[in-house]
Structure formats: structure tokens, C-alpha cells
Amino acid sequence: MNNNVRPENMTRIKTKVLADAFIEKEIKNIREQVKDKKVLLALSGGVDSSVVAALLIKAIGQNLVCVHVNHGLLRKGEPEQVIEVFKNQMNANLIYVDAVDRFLDKLAGVSDPEQKRKIIGAEFIRVFEEESRKLTDISFLAQGTIYPDILESDGVKAQHNVVGLPEDLKFELVEPVKLLFKDEVRVVGKALGLPDNMVYRQPFPGPGLGVRCLGAITRERLEAVRESDAIVREEFAKNNLEGKVWQYFTIVPDFKSVGVKDGKRTFAYPVIIGAVNTKDAMTATVENLPFEFLEHLTARITSEVKNVNRVLYDLTPKPSATIEWE
Ligand code: XMP
């Protein structure tokens, strides 16, 4: 039997009862597979790797070693939340790697979108490899592979899963959620006690804010993307739009325009807001946000985010646009 194929009679996990049964069964499977050996996991803080981490912590405790790489392209508060949830609350064996300068130095001056993606992916593997080599007794590698990743094996998940590791670090895989669809992973995550904003978060690209800070990334514009994104997320949550709109985010392009503040001329960046709905990410429609809400976002972003003097709303569906700008 191919264990990468979801059995036709497998019940869709929609309730806590079903999630609890899945968790119990997987804990048994994991213990049988890894015994008293150590398992390594790249924990990004995204839904899939977080659910895998929580499952493995339940199954094997300190024998799971989580590595969280902060590449500087995460959203505001994300690395802190990974430490809080996994280290402080779940007592995970967590290695936090501050690789911010390293990534930003590698990306300095690189404006081609594909090149940026490649650098981020390759550097991630390198950092993870270095951390793995410091650990001498690892036997397994856990991954947050989910069923859609198997169905579209060339899908966008490549950056998430540590596929580029050298041969001697290709451990046997532990992939406890590989037959689950995303909605099921969320139900399992909720049953495992993960916070809602981790379990129900909107999709976020592997290269993170790196593809939303257009052109060559600078710290100044990266900060503007991160801060404006945090304001937009906060306001969507406050206004009950979280969970109703599929994806919402901000973009900062690499050009400036003239503005005025406190009677003085400014020359600063625009922030572009995007908010879209889609079923499969192949096509997308634009969310019809209330004008007053857009005005409120504009007022907050232009007054609170440094180096920004204009806010625009992207009205373009996919096609002709794509969801991300790079
Ligand atoms: P596009 O821009 O192609 O995006 O309309 C479709 C969906 O995929 C996400 N996306 C990515 N996810 N790595 C990822 O993990 C990537 O390089 C990447 N590019 C786009 C995007 O956020 C949207 O949900």
C-alpha cells in the first residue's frame, strides 16, 4: 500500500472528537516509529509545522528538537510567539536562531524576485544544516507536509520542507499530518491547544515579507512592510474581518513620492494594501472593503509607519494580477 495516498474511506476531521482520536493514534504511531531516538524539526511557526511540533511534543517531549530560524522576513511578533507558545508554554526543546543580519546581508542589492526567493531558500537550508551539525544524536527529521503538498509535489511548499539538505543529513522522515487537508490540520491544532491566531492564520508565503518588500530589500522598507502589515492585521481582527477575508497584507515598492507633513515636504514610500478572496489561489477576487475602513487604515499607516506618506488599495483581481507582487 502506498502510504502517501489518503484512503478513500478516511473520515474528514471536522470535530474535536475526531481530532482527539487522530491525535491519540498519531502519538502511538510516532512513538512506534521513533522509539527513544531524537527528531529534528524546522519550526517556522506556520500552521503545519506548529501542529507537527505540538503533536511530537505530546508524543516524545524533549526528544523533539525544534529549530526556529528568524530570517528577518517574518511578520511582527511571530518569533516571539513561537518562543512563548513552544518554549514557555509547552516546554519544548527549542533552538532559536537569530539569522536576521545574515539573510539581509545576502539579500542586499538583489532585486530579481526569483533570485531573492533562491537566496532565502538556500540560506535557510544552510542555517538549518549548520544547526543540525551541532546536534550529534538526531535520527529523524519531522516535516509539516500536508496532503495538498503530496498532490502537487512541485507546489509552493518547497521552502517549508527542508528538501535541499545534503545526503548525510537526510534522516528518515516523520510526517504525521501528511494525509490531512489544511482545514483538518487546523482542527487538530485547535484540539492540541494551539492559539487561534496560530491555527487560523491566513496563508503566508515561505519567503515571507521578502516578496512584499519589492525590489532590493532594505531595512527601512522592510520595517515599513512589517509595521503596516501589523496595523492591517490588527484592524482586520478588530473589525471582525479576520477569517472572512482569505488573505490581506501590505506591499512596499521601491520608489518614493512627494508628500507633505506638518507643513513640510516629504519624500517617502507608498504602502499598497491588498485584500483578496479565493478558493484555490488560482484565481482571486478583491474584497469590497468599506471606504471608511480604508480611510482609517490610511490614517493609521501614514501617521504610525516611518518613511511612508501614501496608501493605495489594489483593485486588481487574479488574473490579471497575482496575489503576491513578486
Ligand atoms: P500568487 O502570487 O501566485 O499566490 O497569486 C498564490 C498563493 O501562494 C502564495 N505564495 C507563496 N507561498 N512561497 C509560498 O510558500 C512562495 O514563494 C509563494 N508565492 C506566493 C501566496 O501568498 C498566495 O496565497
mmCIF file of C-alpha atoms in Angstrom, residues 19-323:
data_model
loop_
_atom_site.group_PDB
_atom_site.id
_atom_site.type_symbol
_atom_site.label_atom_id
_atom_site.label_comp_id
_atom_site.label_asym_id
_atom_site.label_seq_id
_atom_site.Cartn_x
_atom_site.Cartn_y
_atom_site.Cartn_z
ATOM 1 C CA ALA A 19 -9.232 15.339 16.132
ATOM 2 C CA ASP A 20 -8.645 13.789 19.563
ATOM 3 C CA ALA A 21 -8.876 10.300 18.054
ATOM 4 C CA PHE A 22 -6.397 11.289 15.331
ATOM 5 C CA ILE A 23 -4.004 12.762 17.923
ATOM 6 C CA GLU A 24 -4.151 9.627 20.065
ATOM 7 C CA LYS A 25 -3.485 7.372 17.067
ATOM 8 C CA GLU A 26 -0.630 9.546 15.781
ATOM 9 C CA ILE A 27 1.039 9.696 19.198
ATOM 10 C CA LYS A 28 1.120 5.886 19.135
ATOM 11 C CA ASN A 29 2.437 5.808 15.556
ATOM 12 C CA ILE A 30 5.144 8.379 16.308
ATOM 13 C CA ARG A 31 6.298 6.525 19.420
ATOM 14 C CA GLU A 32 6.418 3.258 17.458
ATOM 15 C CA GLN A 33 8.395 4.872 14.646
ATOM 16 C CA VAL A 34 10.987 6.874 16.598
ATOM 17 C CA LYS A 35 11.211 4.912 19.872
ATOM 18 C CA ASP A 36 13.715 6.722 22.149
ATOM 19 C CA LYS A 37 15.538 8.460 19.276
ATOM 20 C CA LYS A 38 15.712 12.203 18.652
ATOM 21 C CA VAL A 39 13.708 14.054 15.995
ATOM 22 C CA LEU A 40 14.610 17.383 14.422
ATOM 23 C CA LEU A 41 12.003 19.871 13.160
ATOM 24 C CA ALA A 42 12.315 23.218 11.385
ATOM 25 C CA LEU A 43 9.579 25.141 13.203
ATOM 26 C CA SER A 44 8.543 28.219 11.232
ATOM 27 C CA GLY A 45 5.515 28.993 13.362
ATOM 28 C CA GLY A 46 3.180 28.408 10.400
ATOM 29 C CA VAL A 47 0.124 26.200 10.907
ATOM 30 C CA ASP A 48 1.598 22.951 9.612
ATOM 31 C CA SER A 49 4.966 22.948 11.375
ATOM 32 C CA SER A 50 3.317 24.197 14.577
ATOM 33 C CA VAL A 51 0.794 21.348 14.582
ATOM 34 C CA VAL A 52 3.568 18.822 13.916
ATOM 35 C CA ALA A 53 5.604 20.319 16.770
ATOM 36 C CA ALA A 54 2.680 20.172 19.199
ATOM 37 C CA LEU A 55 1.932 16.545 18.231
ATOM 38 C CA LEU A 56 5.553 15.475 18.641
ATOM 39 C CA ILE A 57 5.925 17.283 21.954
ATOM 40 C CA LYS A 58 2.950 15.263 23.209
ATOM 41 C CA ALA A 59 4.412 12.045 21.819
ATOM 42 C CA ILE A 60 8.115 12.324 22.674
ATOM 43 C CA GLY A 61 8.624 15.501 24.726
ATOM 44 C CA GLN A 62 12.248 16.587 24.941
ATOM 45 C CA ASN A 63 13.312 14.132 22.228
ATOM 46 C CA LEU A 64 11.890 16.573 19.709
ATOM 47 C CA VAL A 65 14.425 19.295 18.884
ATOM 48 C CA CYS A 66 12.773 22.306 17.226
ATOM 49 C CA VAL A 67 14.850 24.833 15.320
ATOM 50 C CA HIS A 68 13.238 28.210 14.710
ATOM 51 C CA VAL A 69 15.174 30.310 12.207
ATOM 52 C CA ASN A 70 14.392 34.009 12.372
ATOM 53 C CA HIS A 71 15.401 35.174 8.897
ATOM 54 C CA GLY A 72 14.166 38.692 9.462
ATOM 55 C CA LEU A 73 11.300 38.290 6.985
ATOM 56 C CA LEU A 74 8.688 37.115 9.478
ATOM 57 C CA ARG A 75 5.690 39.172 10.496
ATOM 58 C CA LYS A 76 5.715 41.351 13.577
ATOM 59 C CA GLY A 77 5.551 39.264 16.760
ATOM 60 C CA GLU A 78 5.998 35.871 15.092
ATOM 61 C CA PRO A 79 9.377 34.785 16.515
ATOM 62 C CA GLU A 80 8.253 35.955 19.961
ATOM 63 C CA GLN A 81 5.058 33.903 19.655
ATOM 64 C CA VAL A 82 6.976 30.758 18.668
ATOM 65 C CA ILE A 83 9.146 31.128 21.782
ATOM 66 C CA GLU A 84 6.185 31.909 24.017
ATOM 67 C CA VAL A 85 3.951 29.052 22.829
ATOM 68 C CA PHE A 86 6.515 26.316 22.362
ATOM 69 C CA LYS A 87 9.291 27.077 24.831
ATOM 70 C CA ASN A 88 7.435 28.811 27.643
ATOM 71 C CA GLN A 89 4.042 27.090 27.484
ATOM 72 C CA MET A 90 4.813 23.655 26.025
ATOM 73 C CA ASN A 91 8.334 23.334 27.421
ATOM 74 C CA ALA A 92 9.726 22.354 24.010
ATOM 75 C CA ASN A 93 13.371 21.722 23.331
ATOM 76 C CA LEU A 94 13.647 24.803 21.095
ATOM 77 C CA ILE A 95 16.712 26.290 19.460
ATOM 78 C CA TYR A 96 16.139 29.896 18.384
ATOM 79 C CA VAL A 97 18.487 31.101 15.657
ATOM 80 C CA ASP A 98 18.773 34.824 15.049
ATOM 81 C CA ALA A 99 19.857 34.867 11.400
ATOM 82 C CA VAL A 100 18.428 38.294 10.563
ATOM 83 C CA ASP A 101 21.700 40.032 9.661
ATOM 84 C CA ARG A 102 22.902 37.038 7.729
ATOM 85 C CA PHE A 103 19.829 36.926 5.475
ATOM 86 C CA LEU A 104 19.619 40.679 4.988
ATOM 87 C CA ASP A 105 23.326 40.877 4.107
ATOM 88 C CA LYS A 106 22.898 38.126 1.492
ATOM 89 C CA LEU A 107 19.832 39.858 0.055
ATOM 90 C CA ALA A 108 21.359 43.356 -0.050
ATOM 91 C CA GLY A 109 21.216 44.793 -3.567
ATOM 92 C CA VAL A 110 19.359 41.780 -5.043
ATOM 93 C CA SER A 111 16.257 42.953 -6.898
ATOM 94 C CA ASP A 112 15.273 39.990 -9.086
ATOM 95 C CA PRO A 113 12.276 38.209 -7.454
ATOM 96 C CA GLU A 114 13.400 34.682 -8.389
ATOM 97 C CA GLN A 115 16.934 35.395 -7.197
ATOM 98 C CA LYS A 116 15.554 36.689 -3.882
ATOM 99 C CA ARG A 117 13.480 33.510 -3.429
ATOM 100 C CA LYS A 118 16.504 31.338 -4.255
ATOM 101 C CA ILE A 119 18.744 33.148 -1.772
ATOM 102 C CA ILE A 120 16.146 32.909 1.000
ATOM 103 C CA GLY A 121 15.561 29.179 0.345
ATOM 104 C CA ALA A 122 19.268 28.322 0.056
ATOM 105 C CA GLU A 123 20.280 30.350 3.101
ATOM 106 C CA PHE A 124 17.529 28.731 5.132
ATOM 107 C CA ILE A 125 18.884 25.289 4.270
ATOM 108 C CA ARG A 126 22.420 26.417 5.150
ATOM 109 C CA VAL A 127 21.406 27.760 8.576
ATOM 110 C CA PHE A 128 19.350 24.651 9.298
ATOM 111 C CA GLU A 129 22.220 22.431 8.173
ATOM 112 C CA GLU A 130 24.651 24.243 10.479
ATOM 113 C CA GLU A 131 22.304 23.808 13.415
ATOM 114 C CA SER A 132 21.778 20.094 12.582
ATOM 115 C CA ARG A 133 25.534 19.511 12.511
ATOM 116 C CA LYS A 134 25.862 20.876 16.040
ATOM 117 C CA LEU A 135 23.499 18.094 17.180
ATOM 118 C CA THR A 136 25.121 14.705 17.060
ATOM 119 C CA ASP A 137 22.331 12.334 18.002
ATOM 120 C CA ILE A 138 19.481 13.065 15.600
ATOM 121 C CA SER A 139 17.833 10.115 13.820
ATOM 122 C CA PHE A 140 14.654 11.562 12.294
ATOM 123 C CA LEU A 141 13.502 14.709 10.547
ATOM 124 C CA ALA A 142 9.896 15.836 11.098
ATOM 125 C CA GLN A 143 8.113 17.834 8.414
ATOM 126 C CA GLY A 144 4.797 19.629 8.145
ATOM 127 C CA THR A 145 3.938 18.055 4.804
ATOM 128 C CA ILE A 146 0.176 18.094 4.232
ATOM 129 C CA TYR A 147 -1.916 16.246 1.617
ATOM 130 C CA PRO A 148 -2.086 19.098 -0.933
ATOM 131 C CA ASP A 149 1.761 19.160 -0.893
ATOM 132 C CA ILE A 150 1.757 15.498 -1.937
ATOM 133 C CA LEU A 151 -0.901 16.094 -4.600
ATOM 134 C CA GLU A 152 1.097 18.997 -6.086
ATOM 135 C CA SER A 153 4.614 17.904 -5.275
ATOM 136 C CA ASP A 154 6.124 20.887 -7.091
ATOM 137 C CA GLY A 155 3.884 23.235 -5.087
ATOM 138 C CA VAL A 156 4.842 26.319 -3.146
ATOM 139 C CA LYS A 157 5.759 24.364 -0.006
ATOM 140 C CA ALA A 158 9.310 23.675 -1.166
ATOM 141 C CA GLN A 159 10.734 26.347 1.123
ATOM 142 C CA HIS A 160 8.926 24.964 4.148
ATOM 143 C CA ASN A 161 10.236 21.448 3.904
ATOM 144 C CA VAL A 162 13.926 21.012 4.183
ATOM 145 C CA VAL A 163 14.400 19.347 0.827
ATOM 146 C CA GLY A 164 17.881 20.621 0.000
ATOM 147 C CA LEU A 165 19.814 19.040 2.874
ATOM 148 C CA PRO A 166 22.995 17.134 1.980
ATOM 149 C CA GLU A 167 22.833 13.305 1.820
ATOM 150 C CA ASP A 168 24.348 12.698 5.261
ATOM 151 C CA LEU A 169 21.624 14.811 6.859
ATOM 152 C CA LYS A 170 18.748 13.124 5.050
ATOM 153 C CA PHE A 171 17.219 11.451 8.076
ATOM 154 C CA GLU A 172 14.181 9.214 7.986
ATOM 155 C CA LEU A 173 11.063 11.405 7.812
ATOM 156 C CA VAL A 174 8.295 11.798 10.360
ATOM 157 C CA GLU A 175 5.273 13.359 8.648
ATOM 158 C CA PRO A 176 2.263 12.907 10.921
ATOM 159 C CA VAL A 177 -0.147 15.223 9.055
ATOM 160 C CA LYS A 178 0.749 14.250 5.502
ATOM 161 C CA LEU A 179 -2.678 12.771 4.737
ATOM 162 C CA LEU A 180 -4.611 15.739 6.111
ATOM 163 C CA PHE A 181 -6.123 18.688 4.307
ATOM 164 C CA LYS A 182 -5.493 22.183 5.649
ATOM 165 C CA ASP A 183 -8.882 22.510 7.375
ATOM 166 C CA GLU A 184 -8.226 19.229 9.206
ATOM 167 C CA VAL A 185 -4.752 20.367 10.293
ATOM 168 C CA ARG A 186 -6.404 23.437 11.831
ATOM 169 C CA VAL A 187 -8.977 21.324 13.730
ATOM 170 C CA VAL A 188 -6.143 19.128 15.040
ATOM 171 C CA GLY A 189 -4.111 22.226 16.004
ATOM 172 C CA LYS A 190 -7.046 23.624 17.934
ATOM 173 C CA ALA A 191 -7.519 20.276 19.738
ATOM 174 C CA LEU A 192 -3.813 20.324 20.631
ATOM 175 C CA GLY A 193 -4.336 23.667 22.386
ATOM 176 C CA LEU A 194 -2.526 25.944 19.951
ATOM 177 C CA PRO A 195 -3.713 29.583 19.988
ATOM 178 C CA ASP A 196 -6.346 30.642 17.435
ATOM 179 C CA ASN A 197 -4.100 33.193 15.763
ATOM 180 C CA MET A 198 -1.621 30.426 15.018
ATOM 181 C CA VAL A 199 -4.191 27.858 13.907
ATOM 182 C CA TYR A 200 -6.432 30.080 11.775
ATOM 183 C CA ARG A 201 -3.797 32.348 10.318
ATOM 184 C CA GLN A 202 -4.022 33.430 6.697
ATOM 185 C CA PRO A 203 -1.621 31.971 4.123
ATOM 186 C CA PHE A 204 1.859 33.478 4.289
ATOM 187 C CA PRO A 205 4.490 32.804 1.605
ATOM 188 C CA GLY A 206 7.629 30.852 2.552
ATOM 189 C CA PRO A 207 9.920 33.778 1.597
ATOM 190 C CA GLY A 208 7.791 35.894 3.929
ATOM 191 C CA LEU A 209 7.895 39.667 3.813
ATOM 192 C CA GLY A 210 10.838 39.333 1.403
ATOM 193 C CA VAL A 211 8.418 39.149 -1.549
ATOM 194 C CA ARG A 212 6.390 42.088 -0.227
ATOM 195 C CA CYS A 213 9.336 44.441 0.086
ATOM 196 C CA LEU A 214 9.644 44.912 -3.678
ATOM 197 C CA GLY A 215 12.998 45.031 -5.424
ATOM 198 C CA ALA A 216 16.207 45.053 -3.397
ATOM 199 C CA ILE A 217 15.280 44.717 0.293
ATOM 200 C CA THR A 218 16.369 47.489 2.628
ATOM 201 C CA ARG A 219 15.887 47.503 6.400
ATOM 202 C CA GLU A 220 13.971 50.770 6.136
ATOM 203 C CA ARG A 221 11.363 49.422 3.704
ATOM 204 C CA LEU A 222 11.224 46.018 5.401
ATOM 205 C CA GLU A 223 10.316 47.806 8.620
ATOM 206 C CA ALA A 224 7.593 49.720 6.729
ATOM 207 C CA VAL A 225 6.133 46.435 5.370
ATOM 208 C CA ARG A 226 6.247 44.780 8.799
ATOM 209 C CA GLU A 227 4.688 47.698 10.672
ATOM 210 C CA SER A 228 1.965 48.368 8.074
ATOM 211 C CA ASP A 229 1.142 44.638 7.918
ATOM 212 C CA ALA A 230 0.772 44.592 11.715
ATOM 213 C CA ILE A 231 -1.644 47.547 11.593
ATOM 214 C CA VAL A 232 -3.715 45.946 8.827
ATOM 215 C CA ARG A 233 -3.909 42.628 10.714
ATOM 216 C CA GLU A 234 -4.838 44.379 13.945
ATOM 217 C CA GLU A 235 -7.605 46.364 12.233
ATOM 218 C CA PHE A 236 -8.990 43.337 10.372
ATOM 219 C CA ALA A 237 -9.204 41.499 13.703
ATOM 220 C CA LYS A 238 -10.854 44.453 15.468
ATOM 221 C CA ASN A 239 -13.408 44.829 12.676
ATOM 222 C CA ASN A 240 -14.385 41.154 12.540
ATOM 223 C CA LEU A 241 -12.815 40.638 9.141
ATOM 224 C CA GLU A 242 -10.325 38.032 10.311
ATOM 225 C CA GLY A 243 -11.342 34.653 8.931
ATOM 226 C CA LYS A 244 -13.771 36.341 6.492
ATOM 227 C CA VAL A 245 -11.158 37.613 4.060
ATOM 228 C CA TRP A 246 -8.784 34.970 2.713
ATOM 229 C CA GLN A 247 -5.576 36.996 2.576
ATOM 230 C CA TYR A 248 -4.743 40.612 3.429
ATOM 231 C CA PHE A 249 -1.360 42.226 3.547
ATOM 232 C CA THR A 250 0.752 45.188 2.539
ATOM 233 C CA ILE A 251 3.393 45.809 -0.097
ATOM 234 C CA VAL A 252 6.096 48.473 -0.134
ATOM 235 C CA PRO A 253 7.516 49.279 -3.590
ATOM 236 C CA ASP A 254 10.999 50.642 -4.154
ATOM 237 C CA PHE A 255 10.117 54.165 -5.216
ATOM 238 C CA LYS A 256 9.278 57.333 -3.342
ATOM 239 C CA SER A 257 6.818 60.125 -3.978
ATOM 240 C CA VAL A 258 6.423 63.667 -2.720
ATOM 241 C CA GLY A 259 4.089 64.410 0.185
ATOM 242 C CA VAL A 260 3.623 66.902 2.981
ATOM 243 C CA LYS A 261 3.614 66.539 6.773
ATOM 244 C CA ASP A 262 3.408 69.273 9.431
ATOM 245 C CA GLY A 263 3.776 71.888 6.685
ATOM 246 C CA LYS A 264 6.997 70.306 5.420
ATOM 247 C CA ARG A 265 7.687 68.494 2.172
ATOM 248 C CA THR A 266 8.287 64.746 2.495
ATOM 249 C CA PHE A 267 9.752 62.258 0.049
ATOM 250 C CA ALA A 268 8.727 58.799 1.179
ATOM 251 C CA TYR A 269 7.399 55.360 0.187
ATOM 252 C CA PRO A 270 3.800 54.337 -0.539
ATOM 253 C CA VAL A 271 2.165 51.337 1.148
ATOM 254 C CA ILE A 272 -0.153 49.256 -1.037
ATOM 255 C CA ILE A 273 -2.880 47.253 0.700
ATOM 256 C CA GLY A 274 -4.156 44.017 -0.824
ATOM 257 C CA ALA A 275 -7.178 42.000 0.384
ATOM 258 C CA VAL A 276 -8.395 39.069 -1.683
ATOM 259 C CA ASN A 277 -10.692 36.078 -1.597
ATOM 260 C CA THR A 278 -10.106 32.801 -3.375
ATOM 261 C CA LYS A 279 -10.860 29.090 -3.129
ATOM 262 C CA ASP A 280 -7.713 27.635 -4.627
ATOM 263 C CA ALA A 281 -5.367 30.631 -5.131
ATOM 264 C CA MET A 282 -5.570 30.077 -8.921
ATOM 265 C CA THR A 283 -7.984 32.981 -9.295
ATOM 266 C CA ALA A 284 -8.853 35.647 -6.734
ATOM 267 C CA THR A 285 -11.344 38.468 -6.305
ATOM 268 C CA VAL A 286 -10.786 41.723 -4.459
ATOM 269 C CA GLU A 287 -12.541 42.190 -1.104
ATOM 270 C CA ASN A 288 -15.015 45.072 -1.194
ATOM 271 C CA LEU A 289 -13.681 46.848 1.904
ATOM 272 C CA PRO A 290 -15.784 49.736 3.275
ATOM 273 C CA PHE A 291 -14.367 53.098 2.212
ATOM 274 C CA GLU A 292 -14.321 54.377 5.824
ATOM 275 C CA PHE A 293 -12.263 51.359 6.841
ATOM 276 C CA LEU A 294 -9.753 52.063 4.058
ATOM 277 C CA GLU A 295 -9.589 55.693 5.171
ATOM 278 C CA HIS A 296 -8.951 54.569 8.753
ATOM 279 C CA LEU A 297 -6.155 52.212 7.637
ATOM 280 C CA THR A 298 -4.637 55.042 5.600
ATOM 281 C CA ALA A 299 -4.715 57.432 8.563
ATOM 282 C CA ARG A 300 -3.062 54.912 10.881
ATOM 283 C CA ILE A 301 -0.399 53.806 8.414
ATOM 284 C CA THR A 302 0.605 57.318 7.352
ATOM 285 C CA SER A 303 0.815 58.532 10.948
ATOM 286 C CA GLU A 304 2.382 55.444 12.593
ATOM 287 C CA VAL A 305 4.702 53.931 9.989
ATOM 288 C CA LYS A 306 8.035 55.621 9.388
ATOM 289 C CA ASN A 307 9.071 56.635 5.860
ATOM 290 C CA VAL A 308 5.550 56.310 4.431
ATOM 291 C CA ASN A 309 3.429 59.165 3.068
ATOM 292 C CA ARG A 310 0.803 57.484 0.854
ATOM 293 C CA VAL A 311 -1.526 54.450 0.978
ATOM 294 C CA LEU A 312 -3.118 52.748 -2.035
ATOM 295 C CA TYR A 313 -5.650 49.903 -2.331
ATOM 296 C CA ASP A 314 -5.053 47.303 -5.039
ATOM 297 C CA LEU A 315 -8.287 46.773 -7.004
ATOM 298 C CA THR A 316 -6.906 44.114 -9.339
ATOM 299 C CA PRO A 317 -8.265 40.548 -9.321
ATOM 300 C CA LYS A 318 -6.227 37.474 -10.310
ATOM 301 C CA PRO A 319 -5.978 37.383 -13.282
ATOM 302 C CA SER A 320 -4.631 39.839 -14.467
ATOM 303 C CA ALA A 321 -2.626 40.252 -11.248
ATOM 304 C CA THR A 322 -1.245 37.547 -8.987
ATOM 305 C CA ILE A 323 -1.859 37.694 -5.226
#
